[in-house]
Coordinates of C-alpha atoms and ligand atoms in Angstrom, one line a residue:
M1387 CA -58.3 -56.8 -18.2
S1388 CA -57.4 -59.2 -15.5
V1389 CA -60.0 -60.4 -13.0
P1390 CA -59.1 -59.7 -9.4
N1391 CA -58.2 -62.9 -7.5
G1392 CA -61.2 -62.7 -5.1
L1393 CA -63.6 -62.5 -8.0
R1394 CA -61.9 -65.2 -9.9
C1395 CA -62.6 -67.8 -7.2
L1396 CA -66.3 -66.9 -7.3
L1397 CA -66.4 -67.3 -11.0
R1398 CA -64.6 -70.6 -11.0
P1399 CA -67.2 -73.3 -11.8
S1400 CA -67.7 -75.4 -8.7
T1401 CA -66.9 -79.1 -9.2
T1402 CA -68.0 -80.4 -5.8
T1403 CA -71.4 -78.8 -5.2
S1404 CA -74.2 -77.2 -7.1
I1405 CA -75.3 -74.8 -4.4
P1406 CA -76.2 -71.4 -5.9
A1407 CA -73.7 -68.7 -5.0
R1408 CA -76.2 -66.6 -3.1
I1409 CA -76.6 -69.1 -0.3
V1410 CA -73.1 -70.4 0.1
P1411 CA -72.4 -70.8 3.9
V1412 CA -69.8 -68.5 5.3
T1413 CA -67.3 -71.2 6.1
V1414 CA -67.3 -72.5 2.5
L1415 CA -67.0 -69.0 1.2
A1416 CA -64.1 -68.3 3.4
A1417 CA -62.4 -71.5 2.2
S1418 CA -62.7 -70.5 -1.3
F1419 CA -61.0 -67.2 -0.7
S1420 CA -58.1 -68.8 1.0
S1421 CA -55.0 -70.0 -0.7
T1422 CA -53.8 -72.0 2.3
S1423 CA -55.1 -75.3 3.4
L1424 CA -54.9 -74.4 7.1
L1425 CA -57.7 -72.0 7.0
G1426 CA -59.8 -74.5 5.3
K1427 CA -60.0 -76.3 8.6
N1428 CA -61.0 -73.2 10.4
P1429 CA -63.8 -74.0 12.9
L1430 CA -66.5 -71.5 13.7
P1431 CA -65.8 -69.4 16.9
P1432 CA -67.6 -70.3 20.1
K1433 CA -71.1 -68.8 20.5
G1434 CA -71.2 -65.2 21.7
K1435 CA -67.5 -64.6 20.9
A1436 CA -66.4 -62.5 18.0
P1437 CA -64.2 -64.3 15.7
P1438 CA -60.5 -63.5 16.3
S1439 CA -59.2 -61.2 13.7
R1440 CA -56.5 -63.7 12.6
V1441 CA -56.3 -67.2 13.9
K1442 CA -53.7 -69.8 13.6
V1443 CA -54.6 -73.5 13.9
L1444 CA -51.7 -75.5 15.3
P1445 CA -51.3 -79.1 14.2
G1446 CA -53.0 -80.5 17.3
G1447 CA -56.1 -78.6 16.5
H1448 CA -55.4 -75.8 19.1
I1449 CA -56.1 -72.3 18.0
R1450 CA -53.9 -69.4 18.9
A1451 CA -54.7 -65.8 18.1
G1452 CA -51.3 -64.9 17.0
K1453 CA -51.2 -61.4 15.7
K1454 CA -53.9 -60.0 17.9
M1455 CA -51.7 -59.5 20.9
Q1456 CA -49.1 -57.7 18.9
L1457 CA -51.7 -55.5 17.3
G1458 CA -52.8 -54.5 20.8
K1459 CA -49.2 -53.8 21.9
F1460 CA -48.6 -51.7 18.8
K1461 CA -51.6 -49.6 19.5
K1462 CA -50.5 -49.0 23.1
N1463 CA -47.1 -47.8 21.9
K1464 CA -48.7 -45.5 19.5
Q1465 CA -50.7 -43.9 22.3
V1466 CA -47.6 -43.3 24.3
D1467 CA -46.1 -41.5 21.3
R1468 CA -49.0 -39.2 21.1
S1469 CA -47.8 -37.1 24.0
R1470 CA -48.4 -33.4 24.2
P1471 CA -46.8 -31.3 21.5
P1472 CA -43.8 -29.2 22.5
A1473 CA -44.8 -26.0 24.4
P1474 CA -44.3 -22.7 22.6
G1475 CA -40.5 -21.9 22.5
E1476 CA -39.5 -25.4 23.5
R1477 CA -38.2 -26.4 20.1
K1478 CA -36.3 -23.2 19.9
A1479 CA -34.9 -23.7 23.3
Y1480 CA -33.7 -27.1 22.3
R1481 CA -32.1 -25.8 19.1
K1482 CA -30.4 -23.0 21.0
R1483 CA -29.3 -25.1 23.9
V1484 CA -25.5 -24.9 24.5
T1485 CA -23.8 -27.9 26.0
L1486 CA -20.5 -27.0 27.4
S1487 CA -19.1 -30.3 28.4
N1488 CA -18.7 -33.8 27.0
N1489 CA -18.0 -36.5 29.5
N1490 CA -16.8 -38.8 26.8
A1491 CA -13.9 -36.5 25.9
L1492 CA -10.7 -37.0 27.8
P1493 CA -9.8 -34.3 30.4
V1494 CA -6.8 -32.4 29.2
E1495 CA -4.1 -32.2 31.9
G1496 CA -1.9 -29.3 32.5
L1497 CA -4.0 -26.6 30.8
E1498 CA -3.4 -23.1 32.2
E1499 CA -6.4 -21.1 33.3
M1500 CA -7.5 -17.9 31.6
S1501 CA -6.6 -15.0 33.9
P1502 CA -6.2 -11.2 33.5
Q1503 CA -2.4 -11.7 33.4
A1504 CA -2.5 -14.6 31.0
M1505 CA -4.6 -12.7 28.5
V1506 CA -2.0 -10.0 28.0
D1507 CA 1.1 -12.2 28.3
P1508 CA 3.1 -12.6 25.1
E1509 CA 4.3 -15.9 26.5
K1510 CA 0.8 -17.3 26.4
V1511 CA 0.1 -16.6 22.8
G1512 CA -0.6 -19.8 21.0
R1513 CA -1.6 -21.7 24.1
M1514 CA -5.0 -23.2 25.0
L1515 CA -6.4 -21.5 28.1
A1516 CA -9.1 -23.2 30.2
L1517 CA -12.0 -21.0 31.3
P1518 CA -12.4 -20.8 35.1
N1519 CA -15.8 -22.0 36.3
E1520 CA -17.0 -18.7 37.5
L1521 CA -16.3 -17.1 34.2
V1522 CA -18.1 -20.0 32.4
D1523 CA -21.2 -19.2 34.5
Q1524 CA -20.9 -15.5 33.6
L1525 CA -20.5 -16.1 29.9
R1526 CA -23.4 -18.6 30.0
A1527 CA -25.5 -16.0 31.7
V1528 CA -25.1 -13.5 28.9
E1529 CA -25.5 -16.2 26.2
A1530 CA -22.0 -15.6 24.9
F1531 CA -21.5 -19.2 24.0
K1532 CA -23.1 -20.1 20.7
P1533 CA -24.6 -23.5 19.8
T1534 CA -22.6 -23.5 16.6
Q1535 CA -19.3 -23.5 18.4
T1536 CA -17.7 -26.8 19.3
W1537 CA -18.0 -26.7 23.1
N1538 CA -20.0 -29.9 23.3
M1539 CA -17.0 -31.9 22.1
F1540 CA -14.6 -31.2 25.0
R1541 CA -14.5 -31.9 28.7
Q1542 CA -14.0 -28.3 29.7
P1543 CA -14.4 -25.1 27.8
S1544 CA -11.0 -23.8 26.7
I1545 CA -9.9 -21.3 24.1
L1546 CA -6.9 -20.7 22.0
Q1547 CA -5.1 -17.6 23.1
R1548 CA -4.4 -16.0 19.7
K1549 CA -2.1 -13.1 19.0
E1550 CA -5.2 -11.0 18.2
T1551 CA -6.7 -12.0 21.5
R1552 CA -3.7 -10.5 23.3
E1553 CA -3.8 -7.4 21.1
L1554 CA -7.4 -6.8 22.0
A1555 CA -6.9 -7.5 25.7
E1556 CA -4.0 -5.0 25.7
K1557 CA -6.1 -2.4 24.0
M1558 CA -8.9 -2.9 26.6
Q1559 CA -6.4 -2.7 29.4
A1560 CA -4.8 0.5 28.0
A1561 CA -8.2 2.2 27.5
A1562 CA -9.4 1.4 31.0
G1563 CA -6.1 2.5 32.5
K1564 CA -6.4 5.9 30.8
G1565 CA -10.2 6.2 31.5
E1566 CA -10.8 6.2 27.7
T1567 CA -13.3 4.3 25.6
L1568 CA -11.9 1.8 23.1
K1569 CA -14.1 1.7 20.0
L1570 CA -13.3 -1.3 18.0
V1571 CA -14.9 -3.5 15.3
I1572 CA -13.7 -7.0 14.7
S1573 CA -13.7 -7.8 10.9
G1574 CA -12.6 -10.8 9.0
D1575 CA -13.8 -13.6 6.7
R1576 CA -16.3 -16.2 7.4
L1577 CA -15.5 -18.7 10.2
V1578 CA -12.3 -17.0 11.0
G1579 CA -13.2 -16.8 14.7
K1580 CA -14.7 -13.3 15.1
S1581 CA -17.4 -14.3 17.5
M1582 CA -14.9 -16.3 19.5
L1583 CA -12.6 -13.3 19.7
L1584 CA -15.6 -11.3 20.9
L1585 CA -16.2 -13.9 23.6
Q1586 CA -12.6 -13.5 24.7
A1587 CA -13.1 -9.7 24.9
V1588 CA -16.1 -10.4 27.2
S1589 CA -14.0 -12.8 29.2
Y1590 CA -11.3 -10.3 29.7
A1591 CA -13.9 -7.8 30.9
Y1592 CA -15.4 -10.2 33.5
L1593 CA -12.0 -11.4 34.7
N1594 CA -11.1 -7.7 35.3
N1595 CA -14.3 -7.0 37.1
W1596 CA -15.8 -4.8 34.5
I1597 CA -19.5 -4.3 34.0
V1598 CA -20.6 -6.0 30.8
F1599 CA -23.5 -5.2 28.5
H1600 CA -23.4 -8.0 26.0
I1601 CA -25.8 -8.3 23.0
P1602 CA -25.3 -11.8 21.7
E1603 CA -27.2 -11.2 18.4
G1604 CA -27.7 -7.7 17.0
Q1605 CA -30.5 -9.2 14.9
E1606 CA -32.6 -9.8 17.9
L1607 CA -32.8 -6.1 18.6
T1608 CA -33.8 -5.1 15.1
N1609 CA -35.8 -7.8 13.4
A1610 CA -39.1 -7.0 15.0
S1611 CA -39.2 -10.0 17.3
T1612 CA -39.3 -8.1 20.6
D1613 CA -41.9 -5.5 21.5
Y1614 CA -41.3 -1.8 21.1
A1615 CA -43.0 1.5 21.9
P1616 CA -42.4 5.1 21.0
I1617 CA -40.7 7.1 23.8
P1618 CA -42.7 10.3 24.5
N1619 CA -41.1 13.7 23.9
T1620 CA -38.3 12.5 21.6
A1621 CA -37.7 14.1 18.3
P1622 CA -37.0 12.3 16.0
T1623 CA -39.0 9.7 17.8
Q1624 CA -37.0 7.0 19.6
Y1625 CA -38.3 3.6 20.6
S1626 CA -38.0 1.6 23.7
Q1627 CA -37.8 -2.2 23.8
Q1628 CA -38.9 -3.1 27.3
A1629 CA -38.7 -6.8 27.0
Y1630 CA -35.2 -6.7 25.7
A1631 CA -34.2 -4.2 28.3
L1632 CA -35.4 -6.6 31.0
R1633 CA -33.3 -9.3 29.4
I1634 CA -30.2 -7.1 29.5
L1635 CA -30.9 -6.4 33.2
Q1636 CA -31.3 -10.1 33.8
F1637 CA -27.9 -10.7 32.2
L1638 CA -26.4 -8.0 34.3
R1639 CA -28.0 -9.3 37.5
K1640 CA -26.7 -12.8 36.9
A1641 CA -23.2 -12.1 35.6
N1642 CA -22.3 -8.9 37.5
Q1643 CA -24.1 -9.6 40.7
K1644 CA -21.2 -9.2 43.1
L1645 CA -20.2 -5.9 41.5
L1646 CA -23.7 -4.5 41.5
L1647 CA -24.1 -5.3 45.1
D1648 CA -21.1 -3.2 46.0
L1649 CA -22.0 -0.2 43.8
K1650 CA -24.3 2.3 45.4
T1651 CA -26.7 4.8 43.9
V1652 CA -25.7 8.5 43.7
F1653 CA -29.0 9.9 42.3
P1654 CA -32.3 10.0 44.1
H1655 CA -34.4 8.8 41.1
P1656 CA -37.7 10.5 41.7
E1657 CA -38.9 9.1 38.3
L1658 CA -39.1 5.5 39.7
V1659 CA -42.2 4.1 41.3
Q1660 CA -40.2 2.6 44.2
H1661 CA -38.2 4.9 46.4
F1662 CA -34.5 4.1 46.5
P1663 CA -32.6 6.4 48.8
V1664 CA -29.2 7.5 47.7
G1665 CA -26.7 4.8 48.7
T1666 CA -28.9 1.9 47.7
S1667 CA -27.1 -1.0 46.1
L1668 CA -27.4 -1.1 42.3
L1669 CA -28.4 -4.7 42.5
Q1670 CA -31.5 -3.7 44.5
V1671 CA -32.4 -1.2 41.8
A1672 CA -31.8 -3.7 39.0
N1673 CA -33.8 -6.3 40.9
A1674 CA -36.8 -4.0 40.9
A1675 CA -37.4 -4.8 37.2
K1676 CA -39.7 -7.8 37.3
E1677 CA -41.8 -7.5 34.2
P1678 CA -41.3 -5.7 30.9
D1679 CA -44.0 -3.1 31.5
S1680 CA -42.1 -1.5 34.4
T1681 CA -38.6 -2.1 33.1
W1682 CA -37.8 0.9 31.0
P1683 CA -37.3 3.6 33.8
I1684 CA -35.3 1.1 35.8
F1685 CA -33.1 0.2 32.9
N1686 CA -32.4 3.9 32.3
A1687 CA -31.7 4.5 36.0
V1688 CA -29.2 1.6 36.1
L1689 CA -27.4 2.9 33.1
Q1690 CA -27.4 6.5 34.4
E1691 CA -25.9 5.2 37.7
L1692 CA -23.3 3.1 36.0
T1693 CA -22.1 6.0 33.8
A1694 CA -22.2 8.6 36.6
E1695 CA -19.2 10.9 36.5
G1696 CA -16.9 10.8 39.4
A1697 CA -18.8 8.1 41.2
G1698 CA -15.9 5.6 41.0
R1699 CA -17.6 3.2 38.7
P1700 CA -15.8 0.3 37.2
P1701 CA -15.0 0.2 33.4
I1702 CA -17.8 -1.0 31.2
L1703 CA -17.8 -3.2 28.1
F1704 CA -20.5 -2.9 25.5
S1705 CA -20.2 -5.8 23.2
L1706 CA -22.4 -6.8 20.3
D1707 CA -22.2 -9.6 17.7
G1708 CA -23.7 -9.2 14.3
L1709 CA -23.0 -5.5 13.8
S1710 CA -24.5 -5.2 10.3
F1711 CA -28.0 -5.7 11.7
V1712 CA -27.8 -2.6 13.8
M1713 CA -26.2 -0.5 11.0
K1714 CA -29.3 -0.3 8.8
A1715 CA -33.0 0.2 8.8
S1716 CA -34.7 -2.1 11.3
E1717 CA -37.7 -4.3 10.5
Y1718 CA -39.9 -2.3 12.9
R1719 CA -42.5 0.1 11.5
S1720 CA -43.4 3.6 12.9
P1721 CA -47.1 4.5 13.4
A1722 CA -46.9 6.0 9.8
F1723 CA -45.8 2.5 8.6
E1724 CA -42.3 3.6 7.7
L1725 CA -39.3 1.5 8.6
I1726 CA -37.6 2.6 11.7
H1727 CA -33.9 3.1 11.5
S1728 CA -32.0 0.9 13.9
H1729 CA -30.3 3.9 15.4
D1730 CA -33.7 5.2 16.5
L1731 CA -34.2 2.2 18.8
S1732 CA -33.0 3.5 22.1
I1733 CA -30.9 0.5 23.1
V1734 CA -29.1 0.5 19.8
R1735 CA -28.7 4.3 20.0
R1736 CA -26.8 4.1 23.3
F1737 CA -24.4 1.6 21.7
V1738 CA -24.0 3.6 18.5
D1739 CA -23.4 6.9 20.4
L1740 CA -20.6 5.2 22.2
L1741 CA -19.2 3.7 19.1
S1742 CA -19.2 7.1 17.3
G1743 CA -17.7 8.8 20.3
K1744 CA -20.7 11.0 20.9
T1745 CA -20.9 9.8 24.5
K1746 CA -18.1 8.5 26.6
L1747 CA -17.7 6.1 29.4
P1748 CA -16.6 8.2 32.5
S1749 CA -14.5 5.4 33.9
G1750 CA -13.3 4.1 30.5
G1751 CA -13.9 0.8 29.0
A1752 CA -14.7 -0.5 25.5
V1753 CA -17.3 -0.8 22.8
V1754 CA -16.5 -3.9 20.8
A1755 CA -18.6 -5.2 17.9
A1756 CA -18.1 -8.2 15.7
T1757 CA -19.3 -8.4 12.1
S1758 CA -20.9 -11.5 11.0
R1759 CA -20.4 -13.1 7.7
G1760 CA -22.8 -16.0 8.1
N1761 CA -26.4 -14.9 7.6
S1762 CA -26.1 -11.1 7.6
P1763 CA -27.2 -9.0 4.7
R1764 CA -24.7 -6.9 2.7
N1765 CA -24.2 -3.5 4.3
P1766 CA -22.4 -1.2 1.9
S1767 CA -21.9 1.7 4.4
M1768 CA -20.6 -0.5 7.1
E1769 CA -18.3 -2.3 4.8
L1770 CA -17.1 1.0 3.3
M1771 CA -16.3 2.4 6.8
I1772 CA -14.5 -0.8 7.8
A1773 CA -12.5 -0.8 4.6
Q1774 CA -11.6 2.9 4.9
Q1775 CA -10.3 2.2 8.4
E1776 CA -8.4 -0.8 7.3
A1777 CA -6.8 1.3 4.6
K1778 CA -5.8 3.9 7.2
Q1779 CA -4.2 1.1 9.2
G1780 CA -2.3 0.0 6.1
L1781 CA -4.1 -3.3 5.8
R1782 CA -5.4 -2.7 2.3
E1783 CA -5.7 0.0 -0.4
Q1784 CA -8.2 2.8 -0.1
P1785 CA -11.7 1.6 -1.1
V1786 CA -13.8 3.5 -3.6
K1787 CA -17.3 4.7 -2.8
E1788 CA -19.6 3.8 -5.6
P1789 CA -20.9 7.2 -6.8
Y1790 CA -24.5 6.3 -7.7
N1791 CA -25.2 3.6 -5.1
R1792 CA -28.2 4.7 -3.2
K1793 CA -27.8 2.0 -0.5
Y1794 CA -25.3 4.0 1.4
D1795 CA -26.5 5.3 4.7
D1796 CA -25.2 8.6 6.1
R1797 CA -26.1 7.8 9.7
V1798 CA -24.1 4.6 9.6
E1799 CA -21.1 6.4 8.1
A1800 CA -21.3 9.0 10.8
A1801 CA -21.5 6.4 13.5
M1802 CA -18.4 4.5 12.2
R1803 CA -16.2 7.3 11.2
D1804 CA -13.9 7.1 14.1
I1805 CA -13.4 3.4 14.9
E1806 CA -10.5 1.0 15.1
V1807 CA -10.7 -2.2 13.2
L1808 CA -9.1 -5.5 14.3
R1809 CA -8.9 -7.6 11.2
L1810 CA -8.9 -11.2 12.2
S1811 CA -7.3 -13.7 9.8
S1812 CA -6.0 -17.2 9.8
V1813 CA -4.3 -18.8 12.8
S1814 CA -0.6 -19.3 12.5
R1815 CA 0.9 -22.7 12.1
S1816 CA 2.1 -22.7 15.7
E1817 CA -1.4 -21.7 16.9
A1818 CA -2.9 -24.5 14.7
R1819 CA -0.5 -26.9 16.2
S1820 CA -1.4 -26.2 19.8
L1821 CA -5.1 -26.4 18.9
M1822 CA -4.5 -29.8 17.3
E1823 CA -2.6 -31.0 20.3
Y1824 CA -5.6 -30.0 22.4
W1825 CA -7.9 -31.9 20.1
A1826 CA -5.6 -35.0 20.3
A1827 CA -5.4 -34.8 24.0
S1828 CA -9.1 -34.7 24.2
G1829 CA -9.3 -37.9 22.2
L1830 CA -10.8 -36.3 19.2
L1831 CA -7.9 -36.7 16.8
R1832 CA -6.4 -40.1 16.1
T1833 CA -3.4 -39.1 14.1
A1834 CA -0.1 -38.0 15.6
V1835 CA 0.3 -34.3 15.7
D1836 CA 3.5 -33.7 13.8
E1837 CA 4.8 -31.1 11.4
K1838 CA 3.1 -32.9 8.5
A1839 CA -0.3 -33.4 10.1
V1840 CA -0.3 -29.7 11.1
S1841 CA 0.5 -28.6 7.6
D1842 CA -2.1 -30.8 6.1
K1843 CA -4.9 -29.7 8.4
W1844 CA -3.8 -26.1 8.2
A1845 CA -4.0 -26.2 4.4
L1846 CA -7.2 -28.3 4.4
G1847 CA -8.8 -25.6 6.6
G1848 CA -8.3 -22.9 4.0
N1849 CA -4.8 -22.0 5.1
G1850 CA -5.6 -21.7 8.8
N1851 CA -9.2 -20.6 8.8
L1852 CA -10.2 -21.7 12.3
G1853 CA -13.7 -22.7 11.5
E1854 CA -12.7 -24.6 8.4
M1855 CA -10.1 -26.4 10.3
E1856 CA -12.7 -27.4 12.9
R1857 CA -15.0 -28.5 10.1
A1858 CA -12.4 -30.6 8.4
T1859 CA -11.2 -32.2 11.5
L1860 CA -13.8 -32.2 14.2
L1861 CA -17.2 -31.9 12.7
T1862 CA -16.8 -35.0 10.6
M1863 CA -16.9 -36.8 13.9
R1864 CA -20.2 -35.3 15.1
Y1865 CA -23.0 -37.8 15.4
Ligands
NAG3086 C1 -34.8 -12.6 14.7 O1 -33.5 -12.9 15.1 C2 -33.3 -14.0 15.9 C3 -31.9 -14.1 16.3 O2 -31.0 -14.2 15.2 C4 -33.8 -15.2 15.1 O3 -33.7 -16.4 15.9 C5 -35.3 -15.0 14.8 O4 -35.7 -16.1 14.0 C6 -35.4 -13.7 14.0 N1 -36.8 -13.5 13.8 C7 -37.3 -13.1 12.6 C8 -38.8 -12.8 12.6 O5 -36.6 -12.9 11.6
MG3087 MG1 -20.0 -15.0 14.1

């Protein structure tokens, strides 16, 4: 066993003195611990002063407390770091923050603006369209932009006008023109751009002065993260979600403010605490909802007004991302501790009744939902109904329902029996090219955009999968 250094020097037989170890003066002891000759000359500190923690003796005999200052400084910094911990929700807010502009990106000249005409114009397919500022505010207000999308890399939000975008915009236009309700589900592989197409549908609605009810994440309604309560006198019991209803009203107030101001009530609403004479602006009614506890009746009143027959209401879009979460049992429990089916949540129910065709929008409009392949659970009934519809549209062969699978859900099948499916697939090469030209013009792509570069990136991105192309090209540049 080795003897530790400190001990060894005590054990070393002293050659200079014969003082017994117990009464060795401090200075001598210190010298014997040291391996440097400097400290050997260390004088005792002046009376009444504590010895400096570490002193350095300069050649002239001056003493400088070297490290001490730094130690103090270091401590100070440490205290600054020990600031208050983030408030509840602050981390999440940061994670979910969407930055829509990058001042380091080059402005792209000559982009056309997105407009009601451009969205249905065959000439504009394959072009990048810049979102007008007012629309950006509306989309931001309803949280239609997602933090996973690449907005923060470009100067101004712009979207590729795909052929499916035009198809969807035309369907919406036709439905509204005939006073009918388009019921459509966007399907497609992962990262193919489903949420982006949904955002374009929402954009089309705002640009055409529709009322929009947008649910950015179906999951938020069903994963038991917002409060709920049974609604009296409903059988089977339905549940209200007041906090979420308030959020929807806030979305509406921000994004559809002008429209709501012009629309006037046609019902007297004796059920509301406040008195709103017939002819009150809908914005005033919507503004009456201030806190979750009093929101539910107001939410219902606003919906009743907006869907009033013969009152000359504008078309409405109900849009939802992450369809599979509202097409299964929710994570909420009933008082008997059974899982509540999502369709018994009143907000979801309204959406589902429109999708199934049970209720109709009197002035027409659309229900558009996007499936999500990222984090959503498998949903056999939803997938079956989508596949059946795709087969009907000639996009694939008839799917087979597994005879003994008990995970099928009749309510879901009933809700989705009569829908249209828009199957989103890869971008074409010409679409890819205009996207890459936009990236290059923004200063994000260093290579020349020629036939070969487009082919390369197109192939690299899983043959034109939009998200894969972005990943392969843009996200390697993220810092
Ligand atoms: C509920 O869904 C939201 C939105 O997707 C998510 O941020 C949240 O973490 C989920 N909460 C739970 C308890 O799963
Ligand atoms: Mg998505």
